[in-house]
Amino acid sequence: MADETPAQNPPMAAAPPPPTSATVTDSESPPVLEKQDPSPPSHVPAVSVSVTESASTTIAENEEQAPPPEPAALEPDSSDKGSGKEELPPTPPPQAVESESEPPVVTEAPKEENPPAPAAETVVISESESQQPPAPLQQEVVTESESLAAMMEKEETGAPAEPTAAGTTTTTTTSAQEEVAAAVEEKKVPQNLASFKEESNKEADLSDSERKALEELKQLVREAIDSNLFNSESKSEENPEKEKKQESKEVSIWGIPLLKDERSDVILLKFLRARDFKAKDAFVMIKNTIRWRKEFGIDELLDEDLGDDMEKVVFMHGQDKEGHPVCYNVYGEFQNKELYQKAFSDEEKRMKFLRWRIQLLEKSIRKLDFSPGGVSTIFQVSDLKNSPGPGKKELRLATKQALQVLQDNYPEFVAKQVFINVPWWYLAFYTMISPFMTQRTKSKFVIALPSKSAETLFKYIPPEQVPIQYGGLSVDYCDCNPEFSDADPATEMTVKPGTKQTVEITIFEKCILVWEIRVVGWEVSYGAEFVPDAKDSYAVIIQKPTKMTAKDEPVVSQSFKVGELGKVLLTVDNPTSKKKKLLYRFKVKPFCD
């Protein structure tokens, strides 16, 4: 798996000293975690940062120290995908699906993600929650689909109809929600359920049986290439004698020639894992995939202009903490009736949408690194906010069609599947299909209700890589935000209920300090001031404490010209009964008179 993206050093003040090591310490606990920068030591850092917390409201102290018990203790953080099928929910539009297999369980100890601190800073965190291990997400369920296309077909023909908005009384809806809640509670994953780790593609890491299966599959592929089987099967049989006389041609999948170098081993391993390392079954799958790709016209599809009407429905944005590209699927866009009709109203339109989705997937796959140690999977995020419900027949047909195509021809391409803003009806669907799922499959899905969506994404994707509409700091680069990019690391922390959090940035030389700050969902007070070191100087109010609401700008960007030594204080006062996610990052620019 790819290593996490290293934090990049922000520019320092004029004539900056060489960067020092970034150190994170806990003021009340003895362990000290130090992350050494390879650069030579510096004599004096340009700034230092400390974070302090104090009680701010009259919320009972025992409520702060004893949070409500979580409904389930799951560990989706450390799991990586290697399963065979993608995620698509019952009604949302299609996405990359993987075929299912179930190798032995591979466990990975969850690791704590420390937000990258900018170079040449010292960060001191004196919060009570820094001593506590992170509690498991409250509404988060770890799942993933085994054969959604088959289950959807079974559901459509024999299972009871799922609840729809039309003709449903309040009493019925309430009863259904209560039944769903009870079923979800009953279906809790055991505490000791281990997450699966994405399998290594290095030959040295394979077991003897896996290595033997790979060699057997390579032999079958070699014989097929030598006999020109892959090319002849995709053509008409009008002149079989002519086909026999043709020389064997190179066969490629996703731009990777089979059996040419070690990258093709990664391709073959995807098919093997999708077929439980049964070489003959994997060979049949490869043969069918090659035939389908030619019949579907994949090579021509890459250059086809299918318009940009759907670019807000599915798009690629940023990377997760392990380097996987992230694909966002926004099903709420289909609330637009015109867009919905354009995509799904008849078979011709559904096929065009499928071709558009496959085109985007193919282009994304071609950017992956298929070397044995590289990144060859995609992180999927599915936003179900305002998603059309199960009653949409056209969308259900398109989804089932796409699932079948993707699970048959795109095995092992999802690193993790996270559903966010999940409505109750999807949980109902999950409880129906979960008995048919393998443990390996379940370990790949992460389901988060709206209140936990941003927090869940931050577990896997750095905040600076998460789009602004999902709680992060990432926006398309433009003139309105020239200071920061996705490469500038952000610091993430939790502001507990009824507490005030202060980020103190100490300035050791004249400079211009630029920062961004965000509290997900806001509903807190935010203020900023500069406090000079000189005793006779007065504090400067940069922004007086202001109540910020969810309707305000999601990210506050500010700067301050520091003409004397002192410190900038960024204060967030959380009077609510809910914990809040605080994100901030800053840069130090040269001072100009």
Coordinates of C-alpha atoms in Angstrom, one line a residue:
M1 CA 0.0 0.0 0.0
A2 CA 1.1 3.5 -0.6
D3 CA 2.6 5.4 2.2
E4 CA 0.8 8.4 3.6
T5 CA 1.5 11.7 1.9
P6 CA 4.2 13.5 3.8
A7 CA 3.4 16.9 5.3
Q8 CA 4.9 19.7 3.2
N9 CA 6.7 22.5 4.9
P10 CA 5.0 25.9 4.7
P11 CA 7.1 29.0 3.8
M12 CA 8.6 30.8 6.8
A13 CA 9.2 34.5 7.4
A14 CA 11.9 36.5 5.7
A15 CA 15.4 35.0 6.0
P16 CA 13.9 31.9 7.7
P17 CA 16.0 29.6 9.8
P18 CA 16.5 26.0 8.8
P19 CA 13.4 23.9 9.8
T20 CA 13.3 22.2 13.2
S21 CA 11.7 19.0 14.1
A22 CA 7.9 19.0 14.7
T23 CA 7.1 17.7 18.2
V24 CA 3.7 16.8 19.6
T25 CA 3.5 16.4 23.4
D26 CA 0.8 15.9 25.8
S27 CA 1.0 18.2 28.8
E28 CA -0.5 15.7 31.3
S29 CA 0.7 12.3 30.1
P30 CA 4.3 11.1 30.1
P31 CA 4.7 9.7 26.6
V32 CA 6.2 12.0 24.0
L33 CA 5.8 11.4 20.3
E34 CA 8.5 13.0 18.2
K35 CA 8.6 13.1 14.5
Q36 CA 12.1 14.1 13.3
D37 CA 12.6 16.2 10.2
P38 CA 15.6 15.1 8.2
S39 CA 16.7 18.8 7.9
P40 CA 19.6 20.1 10.0
P41 CA 18.5 21.5 13.4
S42 CA 17.6 25.1 13.7
H43 CA 18.6 27.6 16.3
V44 CA 15.2 29.3 16.8
P45 CA 11.8 28.4 15.2
A46 CA 9.9 31.2 13.6
V47 CA 6.6 30.4 15.4
S48 CA 5.3 28.0 18.0
V49 CA 1.8 26.8 18.6
S50 CA 0.0 25.7 21.7
V51 CA -3.6 24.6 22.1
T52 CA -5.4 25.1 25.4
E53 CA -8.9 24.1 26.6
S54 CA -11.1 25.6 29.3
A55 CA -14.6 25.1 30.5
S56 CA -16.9 27.6 28.8
T57 CA -20.5 26.8 29.7
T58 CA -22.4 25.3 32.6
I59 CA -22.8 21.8 31.1
A60 CA -22.3 19.3 33.8
E61 CA -18.7 18.1 34.2
N62 CA -19.7 14.5 34.4
E63 CA -21.3 14.8 31.0
E64 CA -18.0 15.9 29.5
Q65 CA -16.0 13.1 31.1
A66 CA -18.5 10.4 30.6
P67 CA -19.9 10.5 27.0
P68 CA -22.9 8.4 26.1
P69 CA -22.0 4.8 25.4
E70 CA -21.5 4.1 21.7
P71 CA -23.9 1.6 20.1
A72 CA -21.2 -0.5 18.5
A73 CA -17.4 -0.6 18.7
L74 CA -16.2 -1.1 15.1
E75 CA -12.8 -0.6 13.7
P76 CA -13.1 0.4 10.0
D77 CA -10.0 2.6 10.1
S78 CA -7.4 0.0 9.5
S79 CA -9.3 -2.1 7.0
D80 CA -8.4 -1.9 3.3
K81 CA -10.2 -3.4 0.4
G82 CA -9.5 -6.2 -1.8
S83 CA -12.9 -7.6 -2.3
G84 CA -14.6 -8.2 -5.6
K85 CA -17.5 -5.8 -5.7
E86 CA -18.2 -2.2 -5.4
E87 CA -20.6 -0.4 -3.2
L88 CA -23.5 0.8 -5.1
P89 CA -26.6 1.2 -2.9
P90 CA -30.0 -0.2 -4.0
T91 CA -31.0 2.9 -6.0
P92 CA -28.1 5.2 -6.5
P93 CA -26.2 5.4 -9.8
P94 CA -23.5 2.9 -10.8
Q95 CA -19.9 3.0 -9.6
A96 CA -16.9 0.7 -9.7
V97 CA -17.9 -2.8 -8.4
E98 CA -15.6 -5.5 -7.4
S99 CA -16.1 -9.3 -7.6
E100 CA -16.1 -11.0 -4.3
S101 CA -13.7 -13.5 -2.9
E102 CA -12.9 -14.5 0.7
P103 CA -9.3 -15.2 1.5
P104 CA -8.1 -15.7 5.1
V105 CA -8.6 -12.8 7.5
V106 CA -5.8 -10.3 7.6
T107 CA -5.8 -8.1 10.6
E108 CA -4.2 -4.7 10.9
A109 CA -3.8 -2.9 14.2
P110 CA -5.5 0.5 14.0
K111 CA -3.1 3.3 14.0
E112 CA -3.6 6.8 15.3
E113 CA -3.4 9.5 12.7
N114 CA -1.5 12.6 14.0
P115 CA -2.4 15.6 12.0
P116 CA 0.8 16.9 10.3
A117 CA 2.3 19.9 12.1
P118 CA 3.9 22.5 9.9
A119 CA 7.7 22.5 9.9
A120 CA 9.6 24.9 12.1
E121 CA 6.9 24.8 14.7
T122 CA 6.4 23.3 18.2
V123 CA 2.8 22.2 18.9
V124 CA 1.8 21.6 22.5
I125 CA -1.6 20.1 23.0
S126 CA -3.0 20.3 26.6
E127 CA -6.4 18.8 26.2
S128 CA -8.0 16.2 28.3
E129 CA -9.2 14.3 25.3
S130 CA -5.7 13.9 24.1
Q131 CA -5.2 11.3 26.8
Q132 CA -8.2 9.3 25.8
P133 CA -8.2 6.8 22.9
P134 CA -10.7 7.8 20.2
A135 CA -14.1 6.4 20.8
P136 CA -15.6 4.3 18.0
L137 CA -17.9 6.3 15.7
Q138 CA -21.4 6.3 17.1
Q139 CA -23.5 5.7 14.0
E140 CA -20.9 3.9 11.9
V141 CA -21.4 0.5 10.5
V142 CA -18.7 -1.5 8.6
T143 CA -20.2 -3.4 5.6
E144 CA -19.7 -4.1 2.0
S145 CA -21.7 -5.7 -0.8
E146 CA -21.2 -9.3 -2.0
S147 CA -23.5 -9.6 -5.0
L148 CA -25.7 -6.6 -5.0
A149 CA -26.9 -7.1 -8.5
A150 CA -28.2 -10.6 -7.7
M151 CA -29.7 -9.5 -4.4
M152 CA -31.4 -6.5 -6.0
E153 CA -33.0 -8.8 -8.6
K154 CA -34.1 -11.2 -5.9
E155 CA -35.5 -8.3 -3.9
E156 CA -37.3 -6.9 -6.9
T157 CA -39.0 -10.3 -7.7
G158 CA -39.7 -11.8 -4.3
A159 CA -38.8 -9.5 -1.4
P160 CA -41.3 -7.1 0.2
A161 CA -41.4 -3.7 -1.4
E162 CA -39.3 -1.1 0.4
P163 CA -41.0 1.8 1.9
T164 CA -41.5 4.8 -0.3
A165 CA -42.5 8.4 0.4
A166 CA -45.7 8.2 -1.6
G167 CA -48.7 7.0 0.3
T168 CA -46.9 6.3 3.5
T169 CA -48.4 7.6 6.7
T170 CA -46.5 9.0 9.6
T171 CA -47.4 6.0 11.8
T172 CA -46.1 3.6 9.2
T173 CA -42.8 5.5 8.8
T174 CA -42.2 5.7 12.5
S175 CA -42.9 2.0 12.9
A176 CA -40.6 1.2 10.0
Q177 CA -37.8 3.3 11.5
E178 CA -38.2 1.6 14.9
E179 CA -38.0 -1.8 13.2
V180 CA -34.9 -0.7 11.3
A181 CA -33.2 0.6 14.5
A182 CA -34.0 -2.7 16.3
A183 CA -32.6 -4.7 13.4
V184 CA -29.4 -2.6 13.1
E185 CA -28.9 -3.0 16.8
E186 CA -29.4 -6.8 16.5
K187 CA -27.0 -6.9 13.6
K188 CA -24.1 -5.3 15.4
V189 CA -20.7 -6.6 14.3
P190 CA -18.9 -8.5 17.1
Q191 CA -16.3 -6.5 19.0
N192 CA -13.6 -8.8 17.9
L193 CA -14.3 -8.6 14.2
A194 CA -11.1 -7.8 12.5
S195 CA -10.8 -5.5 9.5
F196 CA -9.2 -6.9 6.3
K197 CA -6.0 -5.4 5.1
E198 CA -5.5 -4.8 1.4
E199 CA -3.5 -7.7 0.1
S200 CA 0.0 -7.2 -1.1
N201 CA 0.7 -7.6 -4.8
K202 CA 4.4 -8.4 -4.2
E203 CA 5.2 -12.0 -5.2
A204 CA 7.3 -12.4 -2.1
D205 CA 4.3 -11.7 0.1
L206 CA 2.1 -14.4 -1.6
S207 CA 1.5 -17.7 0.1
D208 CA 2.8 -20.9 -1.7
S209 CA -0.7 -21.7 -2.9
E210 CA -1.3 -18.2 -4.2
R211 CA 2.0 -18.2 -6.0
K212 CA 1.2 -21.5 -7.5
A213 CA -2.2 -20.2 -8.7
L214 CA -0.6 -17.2 -10.2
E215 CA 1.9 -19.3 -12.2
E216 CA -0.9 -21.6 -13.4
L217 CA -2.9 -18.6 -14.6
K218 CA 0.1 -17.1 -16.3
Q219 CA 0.5 -20.3 -18.2
L220 CA -3.1 -20.4 -19.3
V221 CA -2.9 -16.8 -20.5
R222 CA 0.4 -17.5 -22.3
E223 CA -1.2 -20.4 -24.2
A224 CA -4.2 -18.2 -25.0
I225 CA -2.0 -15.4 -26.4
D226 CA 0.1 -17.9 -28.4
S227 CA -3.0 -19.4 -30.0
N228 CA -4.5 -16.0 -30.6
L229 CA -7.6 -17.1 -28.5
F230 CA -8.3 -13.7 -27.1
N231 CA -8.4 -12.0 -30.4
S232 CA -10.3 -14.7 -32.4
E233 CA -13.1 -14.9 -29.8
S234 CA -13.9 -11.3 -30.1
K235 CA -14.3 -11.4 -33.9
S236 CA -16.9 -13.0 -36.2
E237 CA -16.4 -16.6 -37.2
E238 CA -17.0 -16.0 -40.9
N239 CA -13.5 -17.1 -41.8
P240 CA -12.0 -19.3 -39.1
E241 CA -9.2 -20.5 -41.3
K242 CA -7.9 -16.9 -41.7
E243 CA -8.1 -16.4 -38.0
K244 CA -5.9 -19.4 -37.3
K245 CA -3.2 -18.1 -39.7
Q246 CA -3.0 -14.7 -38.0
E247 CA -0.1 -14.1 -35.7
S248 CA -0.8 -13.7 -32.0
K249 CA -1.2 -10.1 -31.0
E250 CA -0.4 -8.4 -27.7
V251 CA -3.3 -8.3 -25.3
S252 CA -3.8 -5.4 -22.9
I253 CA -6.2 -4.6 -20.1
W254 CA -6.4 -1.1 -18.7
G255 CA -3.4 -0.2 -20.8
I256 CA -1.2 -2.9 -19.2
P257 CA 0.1 -5.6 -21.7
L258 CA -0.5 -9.1 -20.2
L259 CA 2.7 -11.0 -19.4
K260 CA 5.0 -8.2 -20.5
D261 CA 6.3 -7.2 -17.1
E262 CA 5.5 -7.4 -13.3
R263 CA 2.6 -5.0 -13.7
S264 CA 0.6 -7.7 -15.4
D265 CA 1.0 -9.8 -12.3
V266 CA -1.0 -7.2 -10.4
I267 CA -3.8 -7.4 -13.0
L268 CA -3.8 -11.2 -12.8
L269 CA -3.9 -11.1 -9.0
K270 CA -7.1 -9.0 -9.2
F271 CA -8.9 -11.7 -11.2
L272 CA -7.4 -14.5 -9.0
R273 CA -8.7 -12.8 -5.8
A274 CA -12.1 -12.3 -7.4
R275 CA -12.2 -16.1 -8.0
D276 CA -10.8 -17.3 -4.7
F277 CA -7.4 -18.1 -6.4
K278 CA -8.9 -20.7 -8.7
A279 CA -6.8 -20.2 -11.7
K280 CA -9.2 -21.8 -14.3
D281 CA -12.1 -19.7 -13.0
A282 CA -9.9 -16.5 -13.1
F283 CA -8.9 -17.3 -16.7
V284 CA -12.5 -17.6 -17.8
M285 CA -13.2 -14.2 -16.1
I286 CA -10.2 -12.7 -17.9
K287 CA -11.4 -14.2 -21.2
N288 CA -14.9 -12.8 -20.8
T289 CA -13.6 -9.4 -19.7
I290 CA -11.4 -9.1 -22.8
R291 CA -14.4 -10.1 -25.0
W292 CA -16.7 -7.6 -23.3
R293 CA -14.1 -4.8 -23.6
K294 CA -14.0 -5.2 -27.3
E295 CA -17.7 -5.6 -27.7
F296 CA -18.3 -2.5 -25.6
G297 CA -15.6 -0.6 -27.5
I298 CA -13.5 0.5 -24.5
D299 CA -10.6 1.8 -26.7
E300 CA -12.9 4.0 -28.7
L301 CA -14.8 5.1 -25.6
L302 CA -11.8 6.7 -24.1
D303 CA -11.8 9.4 -26.8
E304 CA -15.6 9.8 -27.1
D305 CA -17.1 13.1 -26.1
L306 CA -20.1 12.3 -23.8
G307 CA -20.6 15.8 -22.5
D308 CA -20.1 17.2 -19.0
D309 CA -23.7 17.0 -17.7
M310 CA -22.8 14.4 -15.1
E311 CA -19.6 16.0 -13.8
K312 CA -21.3 16.9 -10.5
V313 CA -22.7 13.4 -10.1
V314 CA -19.4 11.5 -10.1
F315 CA -15.9 13.2 -9.8
M316 CA -12.4 12.5 -8.7
H317 CA -10.9 14.7 -6.0
G318 CA -7.7 14.3 -3.9
Q319 CA -6.2 11.3 -2.2
D320 CA -6.8 9.4 1.0
K321 CA -4.1 9.0 3.7
E322 CA -2.6 6.0 1.9
G323 CA -2.4 7.6 -1.5
H324 CA -5.5 6.1 -3.1
P325 CA -7.4 8.5 -5.5
V326 CA -10.8 9.4 -4.1
C327 CA -14.0 9.2 -6.2
Y328 CA -17.1 11.0 -5.0
N329 CA -20.6 9.8 -6.1
V330 CA -23.2 12.4 -5.3
Y331 CA -26.6 10.8 -5.7
G332 CA -28.6 13.8 -4.5
E333 CA -27.9 15.4 -7.9
F334 CA -30.6 13.2 -9.3
Q335 CA -33.2 15.2 -7.4
N336 CA -32.9 17.4 -10.5
K337 CA -35.8 16.0 -12.5
E338 CA -34.3 17.2 -15.8
L339 CA -31.0 15.5 -15.1
Y340 CA -32.7 12.3 -13.9
Q341 CA -34.8 12.1 -17.1
K342 CA -31.7 12.8 -19.2
A343 CA -29.8 9.9 -17.5
F344 CA -32.5 7.2 -16.9
S345 CA -35.8 7.8 -18.7
D346 CA -35.3 5.1 -21.4
E347 CA -32.9 2.3 -22.2
E348 CA -30.9 4.4 -24.7
K349 CA -30.2 7.1 -22.1
R350 CA -29.3 4.5 -19.4
M351 CA -26.8 3.0 -21.8
K352 CA -25.3 6.5 -22.5
F353 CA -25.0 7.1 -18.7
L354 CA -23.3 3.7 -18.3
R355 CA -20.9 4.5 -21.0
W356 CA -20.1 7.9 -19.4
R357 CA -19.6 6.2 -16.0
I358 CA -17.3 3.5 -17.5
Q359 CA -15.4 6.2 -19.4
L360 CA -14.7 8.0 -16.1
L361 CA -13.7 4.8 -14.4
E362 CA -11.4 3.8 -17.3
K363 CA -9.6 7.2 -17.3
S364 CA -9.2 6.9 -13.5
I365 CA -7.8 3.4 -13.6
R366 CA -5.2 4.4 -16.3
K367 CA -3.7 6.9 -13.8
L368 CA -3.1 4.1 -11.2
D369 CA 0.3 2.6 -10.5
F370 CA 0.1 -1.1 -11.3
S371 CA 3.6 -1.8 -10.0
P372 CA 3.5 -4.5 -7.2
G373 CA 4.1 -1.9 -4.5
G374 CA 2.0 0.8 -6.1
V375 CA -1.6 2.1 -5.7
S376 CA -3.9 0.1 -7.9
T377 CA -7.3 0.7 -6.2
I378 CA -9.7 3.6 -5.7
F379 CA -11.2 5.0 -2.5
Q380 CA -15.0 5.4 -3.1
V381 CA -17.2 7.9 -1.2
S382 CA -21.0 7.7 -1.8
D383 CA -23.0 10.7 -0.7
L384 CA -26.6 9.6 -0.2
K385 CA -28.0 13.0 1.0
N386 CA -31.3 13.6 -0.8
S387 CA -30.7 10.5 -2.8
P388 CA -33.8 9.2 -4.7
G389 CA -35.4 6.4 -2.8
P390 CA -36.0 2.8 -3.7
G391 CA -39.2 3.6 -5.5
K392 CA -37.4 5.0 -8.6
K393 CA -37.7 2.1 -11.1
E394 CA -35.5 3.6 -13.8
L395 CA -32.7 4.2 -11.4
R396 CA -33.0 0.7 -10.0
L397 CA -32.7 -0.8 -13.5
A398 CA -29.7 1.4 -14.3
T399 CA -28.0 0.4 -11.0
K400 CA -28.6 -3.3 -11.5
Q401 CA -27.3 -3.1 -15.0
A402 CA -24.1 -1.2 -14.0
L403 CA -23.5 -3.5 -11.0
Q404 CA -23.5 -6.6 -13.3
V405 CA -21.1 -5.0 -15.7
L406 CA -18.7 -3.7 -13.1
Q407 CA -18.6 -6.7 -10.9
D408 CA -17.9 -9.0 -13.9
N409 CA -15.2 -6.8 -15.5
Y410 CA -13.6 -4.6 -12.8
P411 CA -12.5 -6.9 -10.0
E412 CA -10.6 -5.6 -7.0
F413 CA -10.6 -1.9 -7.8
V414 CA -12.1 -0.4 -4.6
A415 CA -9.8 0.3 -1.6
K416 CA -12.5 1.4 0.7
Q417 CA -16.2 2.3 0.3
V418 CA -17.6 4.9 2.6
F419 CA -21.3 5.9 2.5
I420 CA -22.0 9.3 4.1
N421 CA -25.3 11.1 4.9
V422 CA -27.0 7.7 4.9
P423 CA -30.8 7.9 5.2
W424 CA -32.8 5.3 7.3
W425 CA -34.1 3.5 4.2
Y426 CA -30.6 2.5 3.2
L427 CA -30.1 1.0 6.7
A428 CA -33.3 -0.9 6.0
F429 CA -31.8 -2.2 2.8
Y430 CA -28.6 -3.1 4.6
T431 CA -30.3 -5.1 7.3
M432 CA -32.0 -7.1 4.5
I433 CA -28.9 -8.0 2.6
S434 CA -26.4 -8.3 5.4
P435 CA -27.1 -12.0 6.1
F436 CA -25.9 -12.7 2.6
M437 CA -22.6 -10.8 3.0
T438 CA -19.2 -12.4 3.9
Q439 CA -17.2 -11.0 6.7
R440 CA -14.6 -9.9 4.2
T441 CA -17.2 -8.0 2.3
K442 CA -18.6 -6.3 5.4
S443 CA -15.2 -5.1 6.4
K444 CA -14.9 -2.9 3.4
F445 CA -18.0 -0.8 3.8
V446 CA -18.3 2.1 6.2
I447 CA -21.7 3.6 6.8
A448 CA -22.0 7.0 8.5
L449 CA -25.2 8.9 9.3
P450 CA -25.2 12.7 8.5
S451 CA -24.0 13.8 12.0
K452 CA -20.9 11.6 11.6
S453 CA -20.1 12.1 7.9
A454 CA -17.3 14.6 8.1
E455 CA -15.7 12.9 11.1
T456 CA -15.8 9.6 9.2
L457 CA -14.1 11.0 6.1
F458 CA -11.3 12.6 8.2
K459 CA -10.4 9.1 9.5
Y460 CA -9.4 8.1 6.0
I461 CA -8.8 11.3 4.1
P462 CA -6.7 14.3 5.3
P463 CA -8.9 17.4 5.9
E464 CA -7.0 19.4 3.4
Q465 CA -7.9 16.8 0.7
V466 CA -11.7 16.6 1.6
P467 CA -13.9 18.9 -0.5
I468 CA -15.3 21.9 1.3
Q469 CA -18.9 20.7 0.9
Y470 CA -18.0 17.6 2.9
G471 CA -16.4 19.4 5.9
G472 CA -12.9 19.8 4.6
L473 CA -10.7 22.6 3.4
S474 CA -10.2 21.7 -0.3
V475 CA -11.6 23.9 -3.0
D476 CA -10.8 24.2 -6.6
Y477 CA -7.8 26.5 -6.9
C478 CA -8.8 30.0 -7.9
D479 CA -7.9 33.6 -7.3
C480 CA -10.1 33.8 -4.3
N481 CA -7.9 31.3 -2.4
P482 CA -4.3 31.7 -3.5
E483 CA -2.7 31.1 -0.2
F484 CA -3.5 27.4 0.4
S485 CA -3.7 24.3 -1.7
D486 CA -4.4 20.6 -1.0
A487 CA -0.7 20.2 -0.4
D488 CA -0.7 22.4 2.7
P489 CA -1.4 20.2 5.7
A490 CA -4.2 21.1 8.2
T491 CA -4.4 20.3 11.9
E492 CA -7.6 18.6 13.1
M493 CA -8.8 18.6 16.7
T494 CA -12.0 18.1 18.7
V495 CA -13.7 20.8 20.7
K496 CA -15.7 19.1 23.5
P497 CA -19.2 20.3 24.5
G498 CA -19.2 23.3 26.8
T499 CA -15.5 24.1 26.4
K500 CA -13.4 26.9 24.9
Q501 CA -10.4 25.9 22.7
T502 CA -7.6 28.4 22.1
V503 CA -4.9 28.0 19.4
E504 CA -2.0 30.1 20.4
I505 CA 0.5 30.9 17.7
T506 CA 3.6 32.5 19.2
I507 CA 5.6 34.8 16.8
F508 CA 9.3 35.1 17.2
E509 CA 10.0 37.6 14.4
K510 CA 8.3 40.1 12.3
C511 CA 6.1 38.5 9.6
I512 CA 2.7 38.2 8.0
L513 CA 0.6 35.4 9.4
V514 CA -2.0 33.9 7.2
W515 CA -4.4 31.3 8.4
E516 CA -7.6 29.4 7.6
I517 CA -9.9 28.0 10.3
R518 CA -13.1 26.0 10.2
V519 CA -15.4 24.3 12.6
V520 CA -17.6 21.7 10.9
G521 CA -21.2 22.9 11.2
W522 CA -20.1 25.9 13.2
E523 CA -22.7 27.0 15.8
V524 CA -19.9 28.2 17.9
S525 CA -18.3 31.6 18.7
Y526 CA -15.0 32.4 17.0
G527 CA -12.6 35.3 17.7
A528 CA -9.0 36.2 17.0
E529 CA -6.6 38.7 18.6
F530 CA -2.9 39.5 18.7
V531 CA -1.3 39.9 22.2
P532 CA 2.2 41.6 22.0
D533 CA 5.0 40.5 24.4
A534 CA 5.8 44.1 25.4
K535 CA 4.2 45.0 28.8
D536 CA 3.1 48.5 27.7
S537 CA 1.5 47.3 24.4
Y538 CA -2.2 46.6 24.0
A539 CA -3.9 43.6 22.5
V540 CA -5.2 44.0 19.0
I541 CA -8.6 42.5 18.2
I542 CA -8.4 40.9 14.8
Q543 CA -11.9 39.6 14.9
K544 CA -14.2 40.1 17.9
P545 CA -15.9 36.9 19.2
T546 CA -18.7 36.2 16.8
K547 CA -21.4 33.6 16.8
M548 CA -20.8 31.5 13.6
T549 CA -23.8 29.6 12.2
A550 CA -24.0 26.8 9.6
K551 CA -25.1 29.4 7.0
D552 CA -21.9 31.4 7.3
E553 CA -18.9 30.9 5.1
P554 CA -17.6 27.4 5.9
V555 CA -14.0 28.5 6.0
V556 CA -12.7 31.7 7.6
S557 CA -9.5 33.0 5.9
Q558 CA -7.6 35.8 7.6
S559 CA -4.1 37.4 7.8
F560 CA -2.3 39.7 10.2
K561 CA 0.8 41.8 9.8
V562 CA 2.9 41.2 12.9
G563 CA 5.2 44.2 13.5
E564 CA 6.4 43.1 17.0
L565 CA 6.9 39.9 18.8
G566 CA 3.8 38.4 20.5
K567 CA 1.2 35.7 19.8
V568 CA -2.0 35.3 17.8
L569 CA -4.9 33.7 19.7
L570 CA -7.6 31.9 17.7
T571 CA -10.4 31.1 20.1
V572 CA -13.4 28.7 19.5
D573 CA -16.1 28.7 22.2
N574 CA -18.4 25.7 21.9
P575 CA -21.6 26.2 24.0
T576 CA -23.5 23.3 22.5
S577 CA -23.9 19.8 23.9
K578 CA -22.2 18.3 20.9
K579 CA -18.5 17.9 20.2
K580 CA -17.2 19.9 17.2
K581 CA -14.4 19.2 14.7
L582 CA -11.9 22.1 14.5
L583 CA -9.6 22.5 11.5
Y584 CA -6.9 25.1 11.0
R585 CA -3.7 25.7 9.1
F586 CA -1.4 28.7 8.7
K587 CA 1.6 30.1 6.8
V588 CA 4.2 32.6 7.8
K589 CA 5.1 35.1 5.0
P590 CA 8.0 37.6 4.9
F591 CA 7.3 40.9 6.5
C592 CA 7.1 43.9 4.2
D593 CA 7.4 47.5 5.4

